[in-house]
Coordinates of C-alpha atoms in Angstrom, one line a residue:
M1 CA 9.0 114.4 109.0
A2 CA 10.4 116.1 105.9
T3 CA 10.5 115.3 102.2
A4 CA 13.9 114.5 100.6
G5 CA 13.7 117.1 97.9
K6 CA 11.1 119.7 98.4
L7 CA 12.1 123.0 100.1
M8 CA 10.2 126.0 101.3
R9 CA 10.6 129.5 102.7
A10 CA 9.9 129.7 106.5
I11 CA 10.7 131.8 109.5
R12 CA 13.0 130.1 111.9
V13 CA 13.9 131.1 115.5
F14 CA 17.3 129.7 116.7
E15 CA 17.4 131.7 120.0
F16 CA 14.9 133.5 122.2
G17 CA 15.1 137.3 122.0
G18 CA 13.7 140.4 120.3
P19 CA 12.0 140.5 116.8
E20 CA 15.4 140.3 115.2
V21 CA 15.7 136.6 116.1
L22 CA 13.1 135.9 113.4
K23 CA 15.1 134.6 110.5
L24 CA 13.7 134.0 107.0
Q25 CA 15.2 130.8 105.4
S26 CA 14.5 129.5 101.9
D27 CA 16.0 126.0 102.4
V28 CA 13.6 124.5 105.0
A29 CA 12.4 121.0 104.2
V30 CA 8.7 120.7 103.5
P31 CA 7.2 118.3 106.2
I32 CA 5.4 115.1 105.3
P33 CA 2.0 114.4 107.0
K34 CA 2.0 111.3 109.2
D35 CA -1.0 109.6 110.9
H36 CA -3.9 111.9 111.4
Q37 CA -2.0 114.9 110.0
V38 CA -2.5 117.1 107.0
L39 CA -0.1 119.3 105.0
I40 CA -1.5 122.8 104.2
K41 CA -0.2 125.1 101.5
V42 CA -0.3 128.4 103.5
H43 CA -2.0 131.4 101.9
A44 CA -2.0 133.5 105.1
C45 CA -1.1 133.2 108.8
G46 CA -2.4 135.3 111.7
V47 CA 0.1 137.1 113.9
N48 CA -0.9 137.0 117.6
P49 CA 0.7 138.8 120.6
V50 CA 1.3 135.5 122.3
E51 CA 3.8 134.6 119.5
T52 CA 6.0 137.6 120.5
Y53 CA 6.0 136.4 124.1
I54 CA 7.0 132.9 123.1
R55 CA 9.7 134.3 120.8
S56 CA 11.1 136.4 123.6
G57 CA 11.4 133.4 125.9
T58 CA 9.3 135.0 128.6
Y59 CA 6.2 132.8 128.1
R60 CA 5.5 129.8 130.3
R61 CA 5.4 127.5 127.2
K62 CA 8.8 127.4 125.5
P63 CA 9.2 125.5 122.2
L64 CA 12.3 123.5 121.5
L65 CA 14.7 125.5 119.4
P66 CA 14.9 126.0 116.5
Y67 CA 11.2 126.5 115.7
T68 CA 8.8 128.2 113.3
P69 CA 6.1 130.4 115.0
G70 CA 2.5 130.6 114.0
S71 CA -0.7 128.6 114.8
D72 CA -3.5 130.3 112.7
V73 CA -3.0 129.4 109.1
A74 CA -5.5 129.4 106.2
G75 CA -4.8 127.7 102.9
I76 CA -5.3 124.6 100.8
I77 CA -4.8 121.0 101.7
E78 CA -1.7 119.8 99.8
A79 CA -1.5 116.3 101.2
I80 CA -3.0 114.1 103.9
G81 CA -1.5 111.4 106.1
E82 CA -2.8 108.0 107.1
N83 CA -6.3 107.7 108.7
V84 CA -7.4 111.2 107.7
S85 CA -11.0 110.9 106.5
T86 CA -12.4 114.5 107.0
F87 CA -10.2 116.2 104.5
K88 CA -8.9 115.8 100.9
K89 CA -6.3 117.5 98.8
G90 CA -7.7 120.8 97.5
D91 CA -9.9 121.6 100.5
R92 CA -9.9 125.2 101.8
V93 CA -9.1 125.1 105.5
F94 CA -8.1 127.1 108.6
T95 CA -6.4 125.9 111.8
T96 CA -6.2 126.6 115.5
A97 CA -2.8 125.0 115.9
T98 CA 0.1 123.8 113.7
I99 CA 2.8 121.2 114.4
S100 CA 5.5 122.7 112.2
G101 CA 4.7 126.4 112.5
G102 CA 2.5 128.7 110.4
Y103 CA 5.0 131.4 109.3
A104 CA 5.9 129.2 106.3
E105 CA 4.9 128.3 102.8
Y106 CA 3.6 124.9 104.1
A107 CA 2.4 123.9 107.5
L108 CA 1.7 120.5 109.1
A109 CA -1.3 120.2 111.4
S110 CA -3.1 117.5 113.3
D111 CA -6.5 116.8 111.6
H112 CA -8.5 117.7 114.8
T113 CA -7.1 121.3 114.7
V114 CA -8.1 121.8 111.1
Y115 CA -11.5 123.1 109.9
I116 CA -13.2 123.6 106.6
L117 CA -13.4 127.3 105.7
P118 CA -16.8 128.2 104.3
E119 CA -16.9 129.9 100.8
K120 CA -18.3 133.1 102.4
L121 CA -14.9 133.8 103.9
D122 CA -11.7 134.4 102.0
L123 CA -8.3 132.9 103.0
K124 CA -7.1 136.1 104.6
Q125 CA -10.2 136.0 106.9
G126 CA -9.5 132.3 107.5
A127 CA -6.1 133.2 109.0
A128 CA -7.9 135.6 111.4
I129 CA -10.2 133.1 113.1
G130 CA -8.0 130.7 115.2
I131 CA -6.7 132.4 118.4
P132 CA -9.0 135.5 118.2
Y133 CA -12.4 133.8 117.8
F134 CA -11.7 130.7 119.9
T135 CA -10.2 132.9 122.7
A136 CA -13.2 135.3 122.6
Y137 CA -15.7 132.5 122.6
R138 CA -13.9 130.8 125.6
A139 CA -13.7 134.1 127.5
L140 CA -17.4 135.0 127.0
L141 CA -19.3 131.7 127.1
H142 CA -17.0 129.3 129.0
S143 CA -15.1 131.5 131.5
A144 CA -17.7 134.3 132.0
R145 CA -20.8 132.1 131.3
A146 CA -22.4 135.2 129.8
K147 CA -26.1 135.0 129.1
A148 CA -28.5 136.8 126.8
G149 CA -29.7 140.0 128.4
E150 CA -26.4 140.6 130.3
S151 CA -24.1 143.5 129.5
V152 CA -20.5 143.1 128.4
L153 CA -17.7 145.7 128.1
V154 CA -15.0 144.7 125.6
H155 CA -12.0 146.7 126.8
G156 CA -9.8 147.1 123.7
A157 CA -12.5 146.1 121.2
S158 CA -10.9 147.1 117.8
G159 CA -8.2 144.4 117.7
G160 CA -8.6 140.8 116.6
V161 CA -9.9 139.3 119.9
G162 CA -11.9 142.5 120.6
I163 CA -13.8 142.4 117.3
A164 CA -14.4 138.7 117.7
A165 CA -15.8 139.3 121.2
C166 CA -18.2 142.0 120.0
Q167 CA -19.5 139.8 117.2
I168 CA -20.0 136.8 119.4
A169 CA -21.6 138.8 122.3
R170 CA -24.1 140.5 119.9
A171 CA -25.0 137.2 118.3
Y172 CA -25.7 135.7 121.7
G173 CA -28.0 138.4 122.8
L174 CA -25.8 140.5 125.1
K175 CA -25.8 144.3 125.4
V176 CA -22.3 145.1 124.0
L177 CA -20.1 148.1 124.9
G178 CA -16.6 148.5 123.5
T179 CA -13.6 150.8 123.8
A180 CA -11.2 151.9 121.2
G181 CA -8.5 154.6 120.9
T182 CA -9.2 156.1 117.5
E183 CA -12.2 157.3 115.6
E184 CA -11.7 154.6 112.9
G185 CA -11.4 152.0 115.6
Q186 CA -14.6 153.2 117.3
N187 CA -16.5 153.0 114.0
T188 CA -15.2 149.5 113.4
V189 CA -16.4 148.4 116.8
L190 CA -19.8 149.8 116.2
Q191 CA -20.0 148.1 112.8
N192 CA -19.1 144.7 114.4
G193 CA -21.7 144.3 117.1
A194 CA -21.3 147.0 119.7
H195 CA -24.3 149.0 120.8
E196 CA -22.1 151.7 122.2
V197 CA -18.4 152.6 122.0
F198 CA -16.1 154.8 124.2
N199 CA -12.7 156.3 123.5
H200 CA -10.3 154.9 126.2
R201 CA -7.9 157.7 125.5
E202 CA -10.3 160.3 126.9
L203 CA -9.6 161.1 130.6
N204 CA -13.2 160.8 131.6
Y205 CA -14.3 157.8 129.6
I206 CA -14.9 155.6 132.7
D207 CA -17.4 158.2 133.9
K208 CA -19.1 158.1 130.5
I209 CA -19.4 154.3 130.8
K210 CA -20.8 154.6 134.3
K211 CA -23.4 157.1 133.1
S212 CA -24.4 154.8 130.2
V213 CA -24.9 151.7 132.3
G214 CA -26.3 153.4 135.4
E215 CA -26.4 152.0 139.0
K216 CA -26.4 148.4 138.0
G217 CA -22.9 148.3 136.4
I218 CA -21.6 145.8 133.9
D219 CA -22.0 142.1 134.1
V220 CA -19.0 141.0 132.2
I221 CA -15.7 142.8 131.2
I222 CA -13.5 141.2 128.6
E223 CA -10.1 142.7 129.4
M224 CA -7.2 142.8 126.9
L225 CA -4.9 145.0 129.0
A226 CA -5.4 144.2 132.6
N227 CA -2.2 145.9 133.8
V228 CA -3.8 149.2 132.8
N229 CA -7.5 148.7 133.4
L230 CA -8.1 146.1 136.1
S231 CA -8.7 148.6 139.0
N232 CA -11.2 150.6 136.9
D233 CA -12.9 147.4 135.8
L234 CA -13.6 146.3 139.4
D235 CA -15.3 149.7 139.9
L236 CA -17.5 149.2 136.8
L237 CA -18.8 145.7 137.6
S238 CA -22.4 144.8 138.6
Y239 CA -23.3 142.6 141.5
G240 CA -21.8 139.2 140.7
G241 CA -20.0 140.8 137.8
R242 CA -16.8 139.2 136.4
V243 CA -13.7 140.5 134.7
I244 CA -12.2 138.0 132.3
V245 CA -8.5 138.6 131.8
V246 CA -7.4 137.8 128.2
G247 CA -4.3 139.9 128.2
S248 CA -1.9 141.7 130.6
R249 CA 1.5 143.1 129.9
G250 CA 2.8 143.7 133.5
P251 CA 1.7 144.1 137.1
I252 CA -1.0 146.4 138.5
E253 CA -1.9 147.4 142.1
I254 CA -5.6 146.7 143.0
N255 CA -7.5 146.7 146.2
P256 CA -8.9 143.2 146.8
R257 CA -11.6 144.8 149.0
D258 CA -13.1 146.2 145.8
T259 CA -14.3 142.7 145.0
I260 CA -16.2 142.2 148.3
P261 CA -19.3 144.5 148.3
K262 CA -20.6 143.2 144.9
E263 CA -19.0 139.7 145.2
T264 CA -17.2 140.2 141.9
S265 CA -14.7 137.8 140.3
I266 CA -11.4 138.2 138.4
I267 CA -11.0 135.2 136.1
G268 CA -8.0 134.5 133.8
T269 CA -8.7 132.7 130.5
A270 CA -6.2 130.7 128.4
L271 CA -7.3 129.2 125.1
Y272 CA -4.8 126.3 125.4
S273 CA -6.4 125.2 128.7
S274 CA -9.3 124.0 126.4
T275 CA -9.8 120.3 126.1
K276 CA -10.2 118.7 122.7
E277 CA -13.9 118.4 123.4
E278 CA -14.2 122.1 124.3
F279 CA -12.4 123.0 121.0
R280 CA -14.9 120.9 119.1
K281 CA -17.8 122.7 120.8
F282 CA -16.3 126.1 120.2
A283 CA -15.7 125.2 116.5
M284 CA -19.3 124.1 116.0
A285 CA -20.6 127.4 117.4
L286 CA -18.2 129.5 115.4
Q287 CA -18.8 127.6 112.2
A288 CA -22.5 128.2 112.6
G289 CA -21.6 131.9 112.9
M290 CA -19.7 131.7 109.6
E291 CA -22.6 130.0 107.9
I292 CA -25.2 132.5 109.2
G293 CA -22.9 135.4 108.6
W294 CA -22.3 137.1 112.0
L295 CA -18.7 135.8 112.1
K296 CA -16.8 138.1 109.8
P297 CA -13.1 138.7 110.6
V298 CA -11.8 142.2 110.0
I299 CA -8.3 142.2 108.4
G300 CA -5.9 144.8 109.7
S301 CA -2.3 145.2 108.6
Q302 CA -0.8 142.7 106.2
Y303 CA 2.9 141.8 105.9
S304 CA 5.0 139.5 103.7
L305 CA 7.4 137.0 105.3
E306 CA 10.3 139.4 104.6
K307 CA 8.6 142.0 106.9
V308 CA 7.9 139.6 109.9
V309 CA 10.3 141.5 112.2
Q310 CA 8.3 144.7 111.6
A311 CA 5.1 142.8 112.2
H312 CA 6.3 141.6 115.6
E313 CA 7.4 145.1 116.6
N314 CA 4.1 146.7 115.5
I315 CA 1.8 144.2 117.1
I316 CA 3.2 145.2 120.5
H317 CA 4.2 148.8 120.1
S318 CA 1.7 150.4 117.7
S319 CA -1.4 151.4 119.6
G320 CA -4.8 151.8 118.1
A321 CA -4.6 148.7 115.9
I322 CA -7.7 147.8 114.0
G323 CA -8.5 144.3 112.9
K324 CA -6.4 141.2 112.7
M325 CA -2.7 141.4 111.7
I326 CA -1.7 138.7 109.1
L327 CA 1.3 137.4 107.1
L328 CA 0.6 136.9 103.5
L329 CA 2.4 134.1 101.8
E330 CA 1.3 134.5 98.2

């Protein structure tokens, strides 16, 4: 899988644990693309919370050790394997998965997980599409089956998935409400599709949402932190409303009876439950968004490979994050 001579810098994980297990090595062999694979010279790679769970060993999917984290890269095709007809050397691309890991100077990916990046978006933005936009699309349109005219509350709307959910929901004709914890975050949410925004650090913000939506309630809630918000979410829903759980960092006590009067649903969503065909459909919708112009990733904090430990600490512990965290490789 690797070339005889060419070496690269990459992050390697030899044991599960805290951020300190992320080791930068400069003598990692550059992989060679096989059948239906491409090799990408990585310009930027998205950092996602799920990568911290995988690294810690607490996630249900455990990679074989050692491994390189990262699925969402953007860069330039360096080489193609056998039977690759869609891409050529020099193409600007982004990915939704990698084989060899994205926290590296080069990444190997299966051709069906690679997409052309339109000229309208730069390579940093390309690294912010994968997990955030595909997750938001799956949550809104596949899991919630949201329809034009319905209302959606994006709970935690200023991060990567939240901004994606606001942009998609607005483009598809929903009434979009979002929450954020800082003034800058609230402004970002309003600039990216939300009709209204609320500060989830205010004690009475739930009352403000109720006042805004009235008796009917909210049709769909996209929930990034269910262990904090789920009980309140059930109170906010409309008849037949549904909470889509995208993220949760622990347990929460709820009263199941709260789902009965309005026949509401709590639905989990996991991007990697998507079939290859679903990924293809999501990609077609999102690429249309890039071409039309409503899909515009907002880049947040940027780190070099040397600072990856800090990146993993901050994505979990620093609240009020705005936009998508990325690693820059050049």
